[in-house]
Amino acid sequence: MKPYVDNLSLAASEIGPPGPKFLDWIARRGISRAATRFIGHMWVKDADAAVGAISLMPESAIMSQADEEPRWLTAGFLVIGSCGNGDMVAIDVLGVPGSVWFMSHGELWGDDSADPRRFSVQVASDLAELVVRAWDIDSFPLDCDHARELNGG
């Protein structure tokens, strides 16, 4: 857990354990502890945190975004940030709980029938891997299309 906390603290002016409102919000949505292992331990508290080329949202923005766009959570993704081009960064809460994915905004916005899983790519096994690898902007994908290229397709 220490490398996760150390790398997260490099990105944000304030990190800390999640507040009770956020934990209650997660529980009311039936999101598993496996999916929120890291975010449930320590998270961004005040404003978006830049980790390499991605931005991670604070608790309040995660809750607002999920309540405004419930289709992502229904599809099994908790959006926690964004790439520089607007692609969403999300934690998988259904398929591979806790894994981190980039979701293509260009293919998903404006098409409510589009399957989010079809237009997403896994970029990290969990948040700890994400906050370590994302600092290396020369080898870590910058967005969903770049992640597809790096994965061979």
Short mmCIF file of N, CA and C in Angstrom, two decimals:
data_model
loop_
_atom_site.label_atom_id
_atom_site.label_comp_id
_atom_site.label_asym_id
_atom_site.label_seq_id
_atom_site.Cartn_x
_atom_site.Cartn_y
_atom_site.Cartn_z
N MET A 1 0.82 -1.20 0.00
CA MET A 1 0.00 0.00 0.00
C MET A 1 0.87 1.27 0.00
N LYS A 2 2.08 1.18 0.57
CA LYS A 2 2.94 2.36 0.66
C LYS A 2 3.29 2.95 -0.71
N PRO A 3 3.70 2.15 -1.72
CA PRO A 3 3.98 2.77 -3.02
C PRO A 3 2.76 3.49 -3.61
N TYR A 4 1.58 2.93 -3.40
CA TYR A 4 0.36 3.57 -3.87
C TYR A 4 0.20 4.94 -3.21
N VAL A 5 0.29 5.00 -1.90
CA VAL A 5 0.12 6.25 -1.16
C VAL A 5 1.21 7.25 -1.54
N ASP A 6 2.46 6.78 -1.63
CA ASP A 6 3.57 7.67 -1.99
C ASP A 6 3.36 8.29 -3.37
N ASN A 7 2.99 7.49 -4.35
CA ASN A 7 2.80 8.00 -5.70
C ASN A 7 1.57 8.88 -5.81
N LEU A 8 0.51 8.55 -5.10
CA LEU A 8 -0.68 9.38 -5.10
C LEU A 8 -0.38 10.74 -4.47
N SER A 9 0.42 10.74 -3.42
CA SER A 9 0.73 12.01 -2.74
C SER A 9 1.59 12.93 -3.60
N LEU A 10 2.31 12.38 -4.57
CA LEU A 10 3.07 13.22 -5.50
C LEU A 10 2.15 14.02 -6.41
N ALA A 11 0.95 13.52 -6.62
CA ALA A 11 0.03 14.11 -7.59
C ALA A 11 -0.93 15.12 -7.00
N ALA A 12 -1.22 15.00 -5.73
CA ALA A 12 -2.28 15.82 -5.13
C ALA A 12 -1.75 16.68 -4.00
N SER A 13 -2.33 17.84 -3.84
CA SER A 13 -1.92 18.70 -2.73
C SER A 13 -2.45 18.16 -1.41
N GLU A 14 -3.52 17.37 -1.49
CA GLU A 14 -4.06 16.76 -0.27
C GLU A 14 -4.66 15.40 -0.59
N ILE A 15 -4.19 14.39 0.15
CA ILE A 15 -4.80 13.06 0.08
C ILE A 15 -5.16 12.66 1.50
N GLY A 16 -6.04 11.68 1.60
CA GLY A 16 -6.42 11.20 2.91
C GLY A 16 -7.40 10.07 2.79
N PRO A 17 -7.73 9.47 3.90
CA PRO A 17 -8.74 8.40 3.87
C PRO A 17 -10.05 8.97 3.34
N PRO A 18 -10.83 8.16 2.65
CA PRO A 18 -12.11 8.65 2.14
C PRO A 18 -13.04 9.03 3.29
N GLY A 19 -13.85 10.05 3.02
CA GLY A 19 -14.79 10.51 4.02
C GLY A 19 -15.98 9.57 4.16
N PRO A 20 -16.70 9.66 5.26
CA PRO A 20 -17.84 8.79 5.49
C PRO A 20 -18.93 8.94 4.43
N LYS A 21 -19.11 10.15 3.91
CA LYS A 21 -20.12 10.37 2.87
C LYS A 21 -19.77 9.56 1.62
N PHE A 22 -18.50 9.56 1.23
CA PHE A 22 -18.05 8.82 0.06
C PHE A 22 -18.17 7.32 0.29
N LEU A 23 -17.75 6.84 1.45
CA LEU A 23 -17.85 5.42 1.76
C LEU A 23 -19.30 4.95 1.78
N ASP A 24 -20.18 5.78 2.33
CA ASP A 24 -21.61 5.45 2.35
C ASP A 24 -22.16 5.42 0.92
N TRP A 25 -21.75 6.39 0.11
CA TRP A 25 -22.19 6.45 -1.29
C TRP A 25 -21.78 5.17 -2.03
N ILE A 26 -20.53 4.73 -1.84
CA ILE A 26 -20.03 3.50 -2.47
C ILE A 26 -20.87 2.30 -2.00
N ALA A 27 -21.09 2.20 -0.70
CA ALA A 27 -21.84 1.07 -0.14
C ALA A 27 -23.27 1.04 -0.66
N ARG A 28 -23.93 2.21 -0.75
CA ARG A 28 -25.31 2.25 -1.23
C ARG A 28 -25.44 1.80 -2.68
N ARG A 29 -24.38 1.89 -3.43
CA ARG A 29 -24.40 1.45 -4.83
C ARG A 29 -23.95 0.00 -5.00
N GLY A 30 -23.65 -0.65 -3.90
CA GLY A 30 -23.28 -2.05 -3.94
C GLY A 30 -21.92 -2.31 -4.56
N ILE A 31 -21.04 -1.32 -4.54
CA ILE A 31 -19.70 -1.49 -5.10
C ILE A 31 -18.85 -2.26 -4.10
N SER A 32 -18.21 -3.32 -4.56
CA SER A 32 -17.48 -4.22 -3.68
C SER A 32 -16.20 -3.61 -3.12
N ARG A 33 -15.76 -4.15 -2.00
CA ARG A 33 -14.49 -3.74 -1.41
C ARG A 33 -13.32 -4.09 -2.33
N ALA A 34 -13.44 -5.20 -3.06
CA ALA A 34 -12.37 -5.58 -3.99
C ALA A 34 -12.17 -4.50 -5.05
N ALA A 35 -13.26 -3.94 -5.53
CA ALA A 35 -13.18 -2.90 -6.56
C ALA A 35 -12.63 -1.60 -6.02
N THR A 36 -12.86 -1.34 -4.75
CA THR A 36 -12.47 -0.05 -4.18
C THR A 36 -11.38 -0.18 -3.12
N ARG A 37 -10.60 -1.25 -3.21
CA ARG A 37 -9.57 -1.51 -2.20
C ARG A 37 -8.66 -0.30 -1.98
N PHE A 38 -8.16 0.28 -3.05
CA PHE A 38 -7.22 1.39 -2.91
C PHE A 38 -7.93 2.71 -2.66
N ILE A 39 -8.96 2.98 -3.45
CA ILE A 39 -9.70 4.24 -3.29
C ILE A 39 -10.35 4.29 -1.90
N GLY A 40 -10.65 3.12 -1.33
CA GLY A 40 -11.24 3.06 0.00
C GLY A 40 -10.22 3.21 1.12
N HIS A 41 -8.94 3.22 0.75
CA HIS A 41 -7.87 3.39 1.75
C HIS A 41 -7.36 4.84 1.79
N MET A 42 -7.11 5.39 0.60
CA MET A 42 -6.54 6.73 0.50
C MET A 42 -6.92 7.30 -0.86
N TRP A 43 -7.34 8.58 -0.87
CA TRP A 43 -7.74 9.17 -2.16
C TRP A 43 -7.51 10.67 -2.17
N VAL A 44 -7.69 11.24 -3.35
CA VAL A 44 -7.54 12.67 -3.59
C VAL A 44 -8.66 13.41 -2.85
N LYS A 45 -8.31 14.44 -2.10
CA LYS A 45 -9.30 15.10 -1.27
C LYS A 45 -9.80 16.44 -1.80
N ASP A 46 -8.94 17.22 -2.42
CA ASP A 46 -9.34 18.61 -2.67
C ASP A 46 -9.68 18.92 -4.12
N ALA A 47 -8.77 18.69 -5.02
CA ALA A 47 -8.98 19.05 -6.43
C ALA A 47 -8.39 17.94 -7.30
N ASP A 48 -8.64 18.02 -8.60
CA ASP A 48 -8.08 17.02 -9.50
C ASP A 48 -6.58 16.89 -9.28
N ALA A 49 -6.08 15.67 -9.35
CA ALA A 49 -4.66 15.38 -9.18
C ALA A 49 -4.10 14.88 -10.49
N ALA A 50 -3.02 15.48 -10.94
CA ALA A 50 -2.38 15.05 -12.19
C ALA A 50 -1.36 13.97 -11.89
N VAL A 51 -1.60 12.79 -12.47
CA VAL A 51 -0.67 11.67 -12.35
C VAL A 51 -0.18 11.39 -13.77
N GLY A 52 1.02 11.87 -14.07
CA GLY A 52 1.47 11.80 -15.45
C GLY A 52 0.54 12.62 -16.32
N ALA A 53 0.00 11.98 -17.35
CA ALA A 53 -0.89 12.68 -18.29
C ALA A 53 -2.37 12.50 -17.97
N ILE A 54 -2.68 11.85 -16.85
CA ILE A 54 -4.08 11.67 -16.49
C ILE A 54 -4.44 12.50 -15.27
N SER A 55 -5.71 12.75 -15.12
CA SER A 55 -6.21 13.55 -14.01
C SER A 55 -7.17 12.69 -13.19
N LEU A 56 -6.97 12.66 -11.88
CA LEU A 56 -7.85 11.91 -10.98
C LEU A 56 -8.75 12.89 -10.24
N MET A 57 -10.03 12.56 -10.16
CA MET A 57 -11.02 13.44 -9.54
C MET A 57 -11.11 13.21 -8.03
N PRO A 58 -11.43 14.26 -7.28
CA PRO A 58 -11.70 14.07 -5.86
C PRO A 58 -13.04 13.36 -5.65
N GLU A 59 -13.27 12.93 -4.43
CA GLU A 59 -14.48 12.17 -4.09
C GLU A 59 -15.76 12.84 -4.57
N SER A 60 -15.90 14.13 -4.31
CA SER A 60 -17.14 14.82 -4.65
C SER A 60 -17.41 14.78 -6.15
N ALA A 61 -16.37 14.90 -6.96
CA ALA A 61 -16.54 14.86 -8.41
C ALA A 61 -16.88 13.45 -8.89
N ILE A 62 -16.32 12.43 -8.25
CA ILE A 62 -16.63 11.05 -8.62
C ILE A 62 -18.12 10.79 -8.38
N MET A 63 -18.61 11.20 -7.22
CA MET A 63 -20.02 11.00 -6.89
C MET A 63 -20.93 11.77 -7.85
N SER A 64 -20.60 13.01 -8.11
CA SER A 64 -21.42 13.84 -9.01
C SER A 64 -21.45 13.25 -10.41
N GLN A 65 -20.28 12.85 -10.90
CA GLN A 65 -20.20 12.31 -12.27
C GLN A 65 -21.03 11.03 -12.38
N ALA A 66 -20.91 10.16 -11.39
CA ALA A 66 -21.65 8.89 -11.44
C ALA A 66 -23.16 9.12 -11.34
N ASP A 67 -23.57 10.10 -10.56
CA ASP A 67 -24.99 10.39 -10.43
C ASP A 67 -25.55 11.05 -11.69
N GLU A 68 -24.71 11.86 -12.37
CA GLU A 68 -25.14 12.53 -13.60
C GLU A 68 -25.12 11.61 -14.82
N GLU A 69 -24.21 10.65 -14.83
CA GLU A 69 -24.06 9.70 -15.94
C GLU A 69 -24.12 8.26 -15.41
N PRO A 70 -25.28 7.81 -14.97
CA PRO A 70 -25.38 6.49 -14.33
C PRO A 70 -25.08 5.32 -15.26
N ARG A 71 -25.07 5.54 -16.57
CA ARG A 71 -24.83 4.41 -17.48
C ARG A 71 -23.44 3.80 -17.30
N TRP A 72 -22.46 4.59 -16.88
CA TRP A 72 -21.12 4.03 -16.70
C TRP A 72 -21.12 3.04 -15.53
N LEU A 73 -21.73 3.42 -14.43
CA LEU A 73 -21.78 2.53 -13.26
C LEU A 73 -22.65 1.31 -13.57
N THR A 74 -23.73 1.50 -14.31
CA THR A 74 -24.57 0.38 -14.72
C THR A 74 -23.77 -0.62 -15.55
N ALA A 75 -22.84 -0.12 -16.36
CA ALA A 75 -21.99 -0.98 -17.19
C ALA A 75 -20.82 -1.57 -16.40
N GLY A 76 -20.68 -1.15 -15.14
CA GLY A 76 -19.63 -1.71 -14.30
C GLY A 76 -18.38 -0.87 -14.18
N PHE A 77 -18.47 0.42 -14.53
CA PHE A 77 -17.31 1.31 -14.44
C PHE A 77 -17.60 2.49 -13.51
N LEU A 78 -16.71 2.70 -12.55
CA LEU A 78 -16.76 3.88 -11.69
C LEU A 78 -15.71 4.85 -12.24
N VAL A 79 -16.17 5.93 -12.84
CA VAL A 79 -15.24 6.90 -13.44
C VAL A 79 -14.56 7.69 -12.32
N ILE A 80 -13.22 7.71 -12.37
CA ILE A 80 -12.43 8.36 -11.32
C ILE A 80 -11.54 9.47 -11.86
N GLY A 81 -11.53 9.66 -13.18
CA GLY A 81 -10.67 10.69 -13.75
C GLY A 81 -10.78 10.73 -15.26
N SER A 82 -9.79 11.39 -15.88
CA SER A 82 -9.81 11.53 -17.33
C SER A 82 -8.40 11.63 -17.88
N CYS A 83 -8.32 11.31 -19.16
CA CYS A 83 -7.08 11.49 -19.93
C CYS A 83 -7.10 12.91 -20.49
N GLY A 84 -5.98 13.35 -21.01
CA GLY A 84 -5.88 14.69 -21.54
C GLY A 84 -6.85 14.98 -22.67
N ASN A 85 -7.24 13.95 -23.43
CA ASN A 85 -8.14 14.16 -24.57
C ASN A 85 -9.62 14.03 -24.18
N GLY A 86 -9.91 13.74 -22.91
CA GLY A 86 -11.29 13.60 -22.47
C GLY A 86 -11.74 12.17 -22.26
N ASP A 87 -10.92 11.18 -22.67
CA ASP A 87 -11.28 9.80 -22.37
C ASP A 87 -11.37 9.63 -20.86
N MET A 88 -12.27 8.76 -20.43
CA MET A 88 -12.50 8.58 -19.01
C MET A 88 -11.58 7.51 -18.44
N VAL A 89 -11.16 7.70 -17.20
CA VAL A 89 -10.39 6.72 -16.44
C VAL A 89 -11.36 6.13 -15.44
N ALA A 90 -11.47 4.79 -15.43
CA ALA A 90 -12.49 4.16 -14.58
C ALA A 90 -11.96 2.91 -13.90
N ILE A 91 -12.55 2.63 -12.75
CA ILE A 91 -12.30 1.38 -12.04
C ILE A 91 -13.41 0.41 -12.44
N ASP A 92 -13.02 -0.80 -12.77
CA ASP A 92 -13.99 -1.85 -13.08
C ASP A 92 -14.59 -2.34 -11.76
N VAL A 93 -15.91 -2.29 -11.64
CA VAL A 93 -16.57 -2.74 -10.42
C VAL A 93 -17.34 -4.04 -10.63
N LEU A 94 -17.30 -4.59 -11.86
CA LEU A 94 -18.03 -5.83 -12.14
C LEU A 94 -17.17 -6.94 -12.74
N GLY A 95 -16.51 -6.66 -13.85
CA GLY A 95 -15.78 -7.70 -14.57
C GLY A 95 -14.54 -8.19 -13.85
N VAL A 96 -13.53 -7.34 -13.76
CA VAL A 96 -12.29 -7.60 -13.03
C VAL A 96 -12.20 -6.51 -11.96
N PRO A 97 -12.88 -6.70 -10.83
CA PRO A 97 -13.00 -5.64 -9.83
C PRO A 97 -11.65 -5.05 -9.43
N GLY A 98 -11.59 -3.72 -9.52
CA GLY A 98 -10.40 -3.00 -9.13
C GLY A 98 -9.46 -2.67 -10.27
N SER A 99 -9.62 -3.35 -11.42
CA SER A 99 -8.76 -3.03 -12.56
C SER A 99 -9.12 -1.65 -13.09
N VAL A 100 -8.17 -1.02 -13.79
CA VAL A 100 -8.36 0.34 -14.27
C VAL A 100 -8.42 0.35 -15.79
N TRP A 101 -9.37 1.10 -16.32
CA TRP A 101 -9.64 1.13 -17.76
C TRP A 101 -9.69 2.56 -18.28
N PHE A 102 -9.36 2.73 -19.54
CA PHE A 102 -9.63 3.97 -20.25
C PHE A 102 -10.86 3.72 -21.11
N MET A 103 -11.81 4.64 -21.07
CA MET A 103 -13.06 4.54 -21.83
C MET A 103 -13.06 5.64 -22.89
N SER A 104 -13.27 5.27 -24.14
CA SER A 104 -13.20 6.22 -25.25
C SER A 104 -14.38 7.18 -25.25
N HIS A 105 -14.10 8.45 -25.00
CA HIS A 105 -15.19 9.43 -24.99
C HIS A 105 -15.73 9.65 -26.41
N GLY A 106 -14.86 9.55 -27.41
CA GLY A 106 -15.30 9.79 -28.79
C GLY A 106 -16.30 8.77 -29.29
N GLU A 107 -16.19 7.55 -28.78
CA GLU A 107 -17.10 6.49 -29.22
C GLU A 107 -18.31 6.32 -28.31
N LEU A 108 -18.24 6.89 -27.11
CA LEU A 108 -19.32 6.67 -26.15
C LEU A 108 -20.24 7.87 -25.97
N TRP A 109 -19.70 9.09 -25.98
CA TRP A 109 -20.54 10.26 -25.78
C TRP A 109 -21.47 10.44 -26.97
N GLY A 110 -22.72 10.68 -26.69
CA GLY A 110 -23.70 10.91 -27.74
C GLY A 110 -24.33 9.65 -28.30
N ASP A 111 -23.86 8.49 -27.85
CA ASP A 111 -24.44 7.22 -28.32
C ASP A 111 -24.79 6.38 -27.10
N ASP A 112 -25.99 6.58 -26.57
CA ASP A 112 -26.40 5.87 -25.37
C ASP A 112 -26.52 4.37 -25.56
N SER A 113 -26.57 3.91 -26.82
CA SER A 113 -26.66 2.47 -27.07
C SER A 113 -25.29 1.80 -27.14
N ALA A 114 -24.22 2.59 -27.19
CA ALA A 114 -22.87 2.03 -27.29
C ALA A 114 -22.50 1.29 -26.01
N ASP A 115 -21.93 0.11 -26.15
CA ASP A 115 -21.51 -0.70 -25.02
C ASP A 115 -20.17 -0.16 -24.48
N PRO A 116 -20.15 0.36 -23.26
CA PRO A 116 -18.91 0.92 -22.72
C PRO A 116 -17.75 -0.09 -22.71
N ARG A 117 -18.02 -1.34 -22.48
CA ARG A 117 -16.93 -2.33 -22.45
C ARG A 117 -16.30 -2.51 -23.82
N ARG A 118 -17.09 -2.36 -24.86
CA ARG A 118 -16.57 -2.52 -26.22
C ARG A 118 -15.60 -1.39 -26.58
N PHE A 119 -15.82 -0.24 -26.00
CA PHE A 119 -15.01 0.93 -26.34
C PHE A 119 -14.09 1.35 -25.19
N SER A 120 -13.60 0.34 -24.46
CA SER A 120 -12.71 0.57 -23.33
C SER A 120 -11.55 -0.42 -23.39
N VAL A 121 -10.47 -0.06 -22.74
CA VAL A 121 -9.30 -0.95 -22.69
C VAL A 121 -8.69 -0.89 -21.29
N GLN A 122 -8.33 -2.07 -20.78
CA GLN A 122 -7.71 -2.13 -19.47
C GLN A 122 -6.27 -1.64 -19.57
N VAL A 123 -5.90 -0.74 -18.62
CA VAL A 123 -4.55 -0.18 -18.64
C VAL A 123 -3.74 -0.51 -17.39
N ALA A 124 -4.39 -1.01 -16.34
CA ALA A 124 -3.69 -1.37 -15.12
C ALA A 124 -4.51 -2.39 -14.35
N SER A 125 -3.81 -3.24 -13.62
CA SER A 125 -4.50 -4.27 -12.84
C SER A 125 -5.21 -3.68 -11.63
N ASP A 126 -4.72 -2.54 -11.14
CA ASP A 126 -5.35 -1.85 -10.01
C ASP A 126 -4.82 -0.42 -9.93
N LEU A 127 -5.33 0.34 -8.98
CA LEU A 127 -4.92 1.74 -8.84
C LEU A 127 -3.46 1.88 -8.46
N ALA A 128 -2.93 0.94 -7.69
CA ALA A 128 -1.52 1.01 -7.31
C ALA A 128 -0.64 0.96 -8.55
N GLU A 129 -0.95 0.05 -9.45
CA GLU A 129 -0.18 -0.03 -10.70
C GLU A 129 -0.35 1.25 -11.52
N LEU A 130 -1.57 1.76 -11.59
CA LEU A 130 -1.83 2.98 -12.35
C LEU A 130 -0.99 4.15 -11.85
N VAL A 131 -1.01 4.41 -10.53
CA VAL A 131 -0.32 5.60 -10.03
C VAL A 131 1.19 5.46 -10.06
N VAL A 132 1.70 4.26 -10.23
CA VAL A 132 3.14 4.07 -10.43
C VAL A 132 3.48 4.24 -11.90
N ARG A 133 2.76 3.53 -12.77
CA ARG A 133 3.10 3.52 -14.20
C ARG A 133 2.74 4.81 -14.93
N ALA A 134 1.69 5.51 -14.51
CA ALA A 134 1.24 6.70 -15.23
C ALA A 134 2.25 7.83 -15.23
N TRP A 135 3.18 7.81 -14.28
CA TRP A 135 4.22 8.84 -14.26
C TRP A 135 5.14 8.73 -15.45
N ASP A 136 5.27 7.55 -16.02
CA ASP A 136 6.17 7.33 -17.17
C ASP A 136 5.40 7.61 -18.46
N ILE A 137 5.31 8.87 -18.84
CA ILE A 137 4.49 9.23 -20.00
C ILE A 137 5.09 8.77 -21.32
N ASP A 138 6.34 8.26 -21.29
CA ASP A 138 6.93 7.72 -22.51
C ASP A 138 6.48 6.29 -22.80
N SER A 139 6.05 5.56 -21.76
CA SER A 139 5.64 4.17 -21.98
C SER A 139 4.21 3.87 -21.58
N PHE A 140 3.59 4.73 -20.78
CA PHE A 140 2.21 4.50 -20.36
C PHE A 140 1.28 5.17 -21.35
N PRO A 141 0.17 4.51 -21.71
CA PRO A 141 -0.75 5.11 -22.71
C PRO A 141 -1.31 6.45 -22.24
N LEU A 142 -1.49 7.33 -23.21
CA LEU A 142 -2.02 8.67 -22.93
C LEU A 142 -3.53 8.72 -22.98
N ASP A 143 -4.15 7.77 -23.72
CA ASP A 143 -5.59 7.74 -23.87
C ASP A 143 -6.01 6.36 -24.36
N CYS A 144 -7.28 6.18 -24.62
CA CYS A 144 -7.81 4.88 -25.02
C CYS A 144 -7.22 4.39 -26.35
N ASP A 145 -7.16 5.27 -27.34
CA ASP A 145 -6.59 4.87 -28.64
C ASP A 145 -5.13 4.49 -28.51
N HIS A 146 -4.36 5.24 -27.73
CA HIS A 146 -2.96 4.92 -27.53
C HIS A 146 -2.81 3.58 -26.81
N ALA A 147 -3.68 3.31 -25.85
CA ALA A 147 -3.64 2.02 -25.13
C ALA A 147 -3.93 0.87 -26.11
N ARG A 148 -4.88 1.08 -27.02
CA ARG A 148 -5.16 0.04 -28.02
C ARG A 148 -3.93 -0.21 -28.90
N GLU A 149 -3.27 0.87 -29.32
CA GLU A 149 -2.06 0.74 -30.15
C GLU A 149 -0.98 -0.05 -29.41
N LEU A 150 -0.76 0.30 -28.15
CA LEU A 150 0.26 -0.38 -27.36
C LEU A 150 -0.08 -1.85 -27.13
N ASN A 151 -1.38 -2.16 -27.10
CA ASN A 151 -1.83 -3.54 -26.91
C ASN A 151 -1.96 -4.31 -28.22
N GLY A 152 -1.57 -3.67 -29.32
CA GLY A 152 -1.58 -4.36 -30.60
C GLY A 152 -2.90 -4.30 -31.35
N GLY A 153 -3.73 -3.36 -31.05
CA GLY A 153 -4.96 -3.34 -31.81
C GLY A 153 -5.91 -2.33 -31.41
#
